[in-house]
Tab-separated table of C-alpha atoms in Angstrom:
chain	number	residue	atom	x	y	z
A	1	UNK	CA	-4.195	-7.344	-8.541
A	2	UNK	CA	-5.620	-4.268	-9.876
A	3	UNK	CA	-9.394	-3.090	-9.568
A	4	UNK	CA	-10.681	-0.639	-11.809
A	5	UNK	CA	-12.699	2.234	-9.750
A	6	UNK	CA	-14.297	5.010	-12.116
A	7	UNK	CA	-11.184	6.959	-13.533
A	8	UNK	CA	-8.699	5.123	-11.290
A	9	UNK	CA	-7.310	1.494	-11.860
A	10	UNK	CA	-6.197	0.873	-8.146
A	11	UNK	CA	-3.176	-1.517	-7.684
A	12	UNK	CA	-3.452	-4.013	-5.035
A	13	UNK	CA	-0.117	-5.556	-6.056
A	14	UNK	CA	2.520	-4.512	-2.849
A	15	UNK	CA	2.247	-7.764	-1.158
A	16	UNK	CA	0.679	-6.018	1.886
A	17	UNK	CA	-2.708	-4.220	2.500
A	18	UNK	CA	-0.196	-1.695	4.758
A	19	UNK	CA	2.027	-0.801	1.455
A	20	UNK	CA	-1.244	-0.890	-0.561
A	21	UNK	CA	-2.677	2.167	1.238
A	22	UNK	CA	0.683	4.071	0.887
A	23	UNK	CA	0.552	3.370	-2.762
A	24	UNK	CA	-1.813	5.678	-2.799
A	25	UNK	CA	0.130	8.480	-2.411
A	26	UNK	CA	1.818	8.377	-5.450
A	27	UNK	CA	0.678	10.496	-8.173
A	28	UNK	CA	-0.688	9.360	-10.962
A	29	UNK	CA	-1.639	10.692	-14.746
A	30	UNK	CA	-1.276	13.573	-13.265
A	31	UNK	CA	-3.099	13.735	-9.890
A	32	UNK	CA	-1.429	13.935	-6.552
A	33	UNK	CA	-4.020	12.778	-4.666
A	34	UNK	CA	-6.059	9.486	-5.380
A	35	UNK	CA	-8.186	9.419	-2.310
A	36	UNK	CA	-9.806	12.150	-2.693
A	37	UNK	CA	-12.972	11.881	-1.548
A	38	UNK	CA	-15.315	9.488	0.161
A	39	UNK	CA	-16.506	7.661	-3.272
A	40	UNK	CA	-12.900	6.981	-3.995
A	41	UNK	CA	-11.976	6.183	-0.885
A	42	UNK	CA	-14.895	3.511	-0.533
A	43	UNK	CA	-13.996	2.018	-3.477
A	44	UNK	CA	-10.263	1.263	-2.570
A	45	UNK	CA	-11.888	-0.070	1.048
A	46	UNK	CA	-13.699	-2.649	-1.380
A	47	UNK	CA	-11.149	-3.274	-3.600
A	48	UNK	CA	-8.285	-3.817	-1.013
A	49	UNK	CA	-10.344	-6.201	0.700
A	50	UNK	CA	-10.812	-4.394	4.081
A	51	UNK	CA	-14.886	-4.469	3.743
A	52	UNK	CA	-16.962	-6.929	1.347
A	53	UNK	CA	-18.280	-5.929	-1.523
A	54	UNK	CA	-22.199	-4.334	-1.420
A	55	UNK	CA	-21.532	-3.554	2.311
A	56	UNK	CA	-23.224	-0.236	2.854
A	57	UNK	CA	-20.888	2.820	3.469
A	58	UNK	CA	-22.727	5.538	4.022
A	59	UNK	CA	-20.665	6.738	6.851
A	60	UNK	CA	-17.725	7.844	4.798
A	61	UNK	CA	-17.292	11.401	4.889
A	62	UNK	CA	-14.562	14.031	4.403
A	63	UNK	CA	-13.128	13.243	8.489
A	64	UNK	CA	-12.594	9.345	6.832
A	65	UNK	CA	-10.454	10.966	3.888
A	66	UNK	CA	-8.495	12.917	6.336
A	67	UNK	CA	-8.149	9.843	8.822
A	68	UNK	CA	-7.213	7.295	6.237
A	69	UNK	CA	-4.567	9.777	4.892
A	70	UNK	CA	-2.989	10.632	8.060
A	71	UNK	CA	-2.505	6.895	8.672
A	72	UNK	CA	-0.857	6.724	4.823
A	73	UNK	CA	1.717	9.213	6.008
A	74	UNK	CA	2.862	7.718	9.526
A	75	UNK	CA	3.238	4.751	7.325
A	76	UNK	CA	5.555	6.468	4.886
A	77	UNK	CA	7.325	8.029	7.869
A	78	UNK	CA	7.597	4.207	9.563
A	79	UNK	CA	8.721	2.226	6.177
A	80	UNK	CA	10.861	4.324	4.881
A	81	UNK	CA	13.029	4.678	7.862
A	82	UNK	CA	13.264	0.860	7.640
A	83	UNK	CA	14.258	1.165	3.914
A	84	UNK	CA	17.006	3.320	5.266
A	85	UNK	CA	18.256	1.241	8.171
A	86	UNK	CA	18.287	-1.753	5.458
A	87	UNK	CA	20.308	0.246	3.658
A	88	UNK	CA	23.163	1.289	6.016
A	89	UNK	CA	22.880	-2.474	6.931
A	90	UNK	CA	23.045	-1.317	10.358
A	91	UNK	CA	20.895	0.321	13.041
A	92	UNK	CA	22.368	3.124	14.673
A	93	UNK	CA	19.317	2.937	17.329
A	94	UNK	CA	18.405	6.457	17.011
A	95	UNK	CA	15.126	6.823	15.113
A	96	UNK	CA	14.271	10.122	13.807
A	97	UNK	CA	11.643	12.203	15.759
A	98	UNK	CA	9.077	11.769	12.942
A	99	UNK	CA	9.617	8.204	12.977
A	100	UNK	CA	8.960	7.825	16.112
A	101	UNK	CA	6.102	9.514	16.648
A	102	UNK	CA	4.524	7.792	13.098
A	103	UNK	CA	5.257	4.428	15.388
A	104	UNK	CA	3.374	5.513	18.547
A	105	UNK	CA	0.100	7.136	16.080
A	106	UNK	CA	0.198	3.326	14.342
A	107	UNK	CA	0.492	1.815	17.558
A	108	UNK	CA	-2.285	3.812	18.537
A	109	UNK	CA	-4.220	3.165	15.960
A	110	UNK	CA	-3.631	-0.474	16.033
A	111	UNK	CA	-5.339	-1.186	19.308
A	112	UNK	CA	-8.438	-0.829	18.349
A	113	UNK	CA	-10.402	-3.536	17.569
A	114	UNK	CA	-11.381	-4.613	13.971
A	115	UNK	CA	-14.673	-4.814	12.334
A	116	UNK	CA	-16.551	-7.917	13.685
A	117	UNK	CA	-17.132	-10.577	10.667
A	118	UNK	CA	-19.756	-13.548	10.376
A	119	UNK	CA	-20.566	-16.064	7.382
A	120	UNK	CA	-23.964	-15.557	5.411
A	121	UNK	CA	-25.111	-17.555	2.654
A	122	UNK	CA	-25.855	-16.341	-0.296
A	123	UNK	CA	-28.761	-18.164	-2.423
A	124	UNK	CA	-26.839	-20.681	-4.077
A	125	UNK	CA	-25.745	-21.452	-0.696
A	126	UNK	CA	-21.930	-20.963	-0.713
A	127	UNK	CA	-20.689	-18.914	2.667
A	128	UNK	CA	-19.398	-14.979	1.787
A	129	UNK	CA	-18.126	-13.037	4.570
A	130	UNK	CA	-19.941	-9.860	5.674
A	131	UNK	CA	-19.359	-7.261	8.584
A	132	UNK	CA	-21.842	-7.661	11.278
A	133	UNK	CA	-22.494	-4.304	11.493
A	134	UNK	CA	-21.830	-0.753	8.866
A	135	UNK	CA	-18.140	-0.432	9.495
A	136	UNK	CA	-16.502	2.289	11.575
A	137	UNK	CA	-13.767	4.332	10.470
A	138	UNK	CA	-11.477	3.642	14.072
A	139	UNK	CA	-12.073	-0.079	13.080
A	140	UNK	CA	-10.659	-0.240	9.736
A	141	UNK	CA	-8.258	2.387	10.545
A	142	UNK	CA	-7.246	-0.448	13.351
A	143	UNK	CA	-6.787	-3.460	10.447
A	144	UNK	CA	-4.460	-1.252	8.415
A	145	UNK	CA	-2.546	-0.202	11.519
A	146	UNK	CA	-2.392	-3.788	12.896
A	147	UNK	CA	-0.878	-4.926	9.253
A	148	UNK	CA	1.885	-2.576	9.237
A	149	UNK	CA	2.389	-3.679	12.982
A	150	UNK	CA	3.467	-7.616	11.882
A	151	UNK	CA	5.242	-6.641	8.668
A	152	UNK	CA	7.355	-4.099	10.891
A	153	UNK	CA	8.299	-6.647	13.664
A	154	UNK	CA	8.972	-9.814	11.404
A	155	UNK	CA	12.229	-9.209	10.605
A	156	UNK	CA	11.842	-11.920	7.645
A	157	UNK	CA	9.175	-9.702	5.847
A	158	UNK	CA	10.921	-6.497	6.978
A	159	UNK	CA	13.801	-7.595	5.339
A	160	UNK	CA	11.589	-8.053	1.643
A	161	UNK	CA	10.943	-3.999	1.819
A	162	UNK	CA	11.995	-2.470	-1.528
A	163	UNK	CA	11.448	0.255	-3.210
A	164	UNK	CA	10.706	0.475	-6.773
A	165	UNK	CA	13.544	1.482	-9.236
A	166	UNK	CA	11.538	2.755	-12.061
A	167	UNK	CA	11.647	6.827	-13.190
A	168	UNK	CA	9.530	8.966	-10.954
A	169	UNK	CA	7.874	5.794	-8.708
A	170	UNK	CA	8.676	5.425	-5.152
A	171	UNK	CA	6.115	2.395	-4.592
A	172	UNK	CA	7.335	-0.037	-2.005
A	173	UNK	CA	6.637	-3.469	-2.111
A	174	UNK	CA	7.519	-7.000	-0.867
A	175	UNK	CA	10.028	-8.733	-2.681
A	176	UNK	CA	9.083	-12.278	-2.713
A	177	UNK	CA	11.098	-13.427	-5.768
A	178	UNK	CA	13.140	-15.908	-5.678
A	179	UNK	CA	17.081	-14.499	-5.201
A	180	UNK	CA	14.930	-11.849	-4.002
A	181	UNK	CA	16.426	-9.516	-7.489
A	182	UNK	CA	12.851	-7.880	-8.446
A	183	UNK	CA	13.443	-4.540	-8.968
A	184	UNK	CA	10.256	-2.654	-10.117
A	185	UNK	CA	6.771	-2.652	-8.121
A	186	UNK	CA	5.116	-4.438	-11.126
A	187	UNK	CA	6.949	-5.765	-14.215
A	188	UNK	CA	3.647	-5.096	-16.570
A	189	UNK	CA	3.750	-1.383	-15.214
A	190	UNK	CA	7.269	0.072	-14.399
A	191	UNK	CA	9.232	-3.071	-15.700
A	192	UNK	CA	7.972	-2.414	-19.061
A	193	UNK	CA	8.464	1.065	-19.066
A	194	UNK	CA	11.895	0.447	-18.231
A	195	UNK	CA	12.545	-2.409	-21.129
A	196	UNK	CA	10.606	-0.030	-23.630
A	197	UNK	CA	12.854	2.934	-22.242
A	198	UNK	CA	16.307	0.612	-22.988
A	199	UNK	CA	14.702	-0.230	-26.733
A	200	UNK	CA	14.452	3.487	-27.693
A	201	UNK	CA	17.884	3.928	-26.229
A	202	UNK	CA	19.158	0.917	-28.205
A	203	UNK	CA	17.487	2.351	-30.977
A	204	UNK	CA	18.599	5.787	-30.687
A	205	UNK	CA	22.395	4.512	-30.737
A	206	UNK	CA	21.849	2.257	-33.766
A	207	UNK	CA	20.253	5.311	-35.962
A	208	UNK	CA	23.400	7.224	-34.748
């Protein structure tokens, strides 16, 4: 899913809200830094789900930015030393430092307890969720953290980890294709720049 956001299209597309947030380090037309700022960083709160739309967030500040980020990079510490264990197809049971202390700031992070949700009708009368009070930065902080939590211990979704094989994009993703052969993040984004890379390629050779 993607959700446009002022100048950014954010890409909700990784399979996990975890792997979502970590997308978000990776530059883009340009930028190295997506979240940077409280409006964008509201927006990709909406947009990935975490609070529901029109719920106030006036709280988001600069310390939020920082927060959210710090958690995106004991993430990229934590999956990508599972992307290398997958790879050696062995664990040698000696984590890296960094690793390990990404794993004890997201289990940190994870106890804490989530924003509380009720039901509320809207006027046509269907139920919408809502937050039962402004959300706090610990407590979202805490939903992220708990996600990467049960993708890291299941070892059927830790085993789906992959990361993209287009030029210049390190996105990781689940694969949940079956033969489990996808090999880009998204097929409309990096797939096709890979099929419309092998044309002009194809083309270059037939001119020649």
């Amino acid at each position: 899913m993607t959700t446009g956001t002022g100048s950014y299209v954010w890409r909700f597309d990784s399979g996990r809200v975890c792997l979502d947030l970590l997308a978000t380090g990776e530059p883009v037309a340009g930028r190295q830094e997506r979240i940077d700022g409280a409006v964008p960083l509201g927006q990709w709160l909406v947009g990935a789900g975490l609070v529901p739309e029109g719920t106030p967030l006036t709280a988001v500040d600069a310390r939020w930015v920082r927060a959210f980020a710090e958690l995106r990079g004991r993430l990229g510490e934590l999956v990508r030393a599972e992307l290398r264990a997958e790879l050696r197809a062995e664990r040698d049971g000696r984590p890296s430092r960094d690793a390990t202390a990404a794993l004890a700031r997201v289990n940190a992070l994870a106890a804490g307890a989530p924003p509380a949700l009720r039901a509320v009708r809207r006027a046509d009368g269907t139920l919408v969720r809502a937050l039962d009070a402004e959300p706090e930065c610990a407590a979202l902080l805490a939903v992220v953290a708990r996600d990467a939590v049960e993708l890291l211990t299941d070892p059927a979704a830790r085993a789906r980890l992959r990361q993209c094989e287009g030029d210049s994009c390190r996105r990781v993703y689940l694969d949940t294709s079956r033969g489990r052969r996808r090999r880009w993040c998204s097929s409309e984004v990096c797939g096709n720049r890979e099929r419309v890379a092998r044309h002009r390629r194809r083309a270059a050779l037939a001119r020649a």
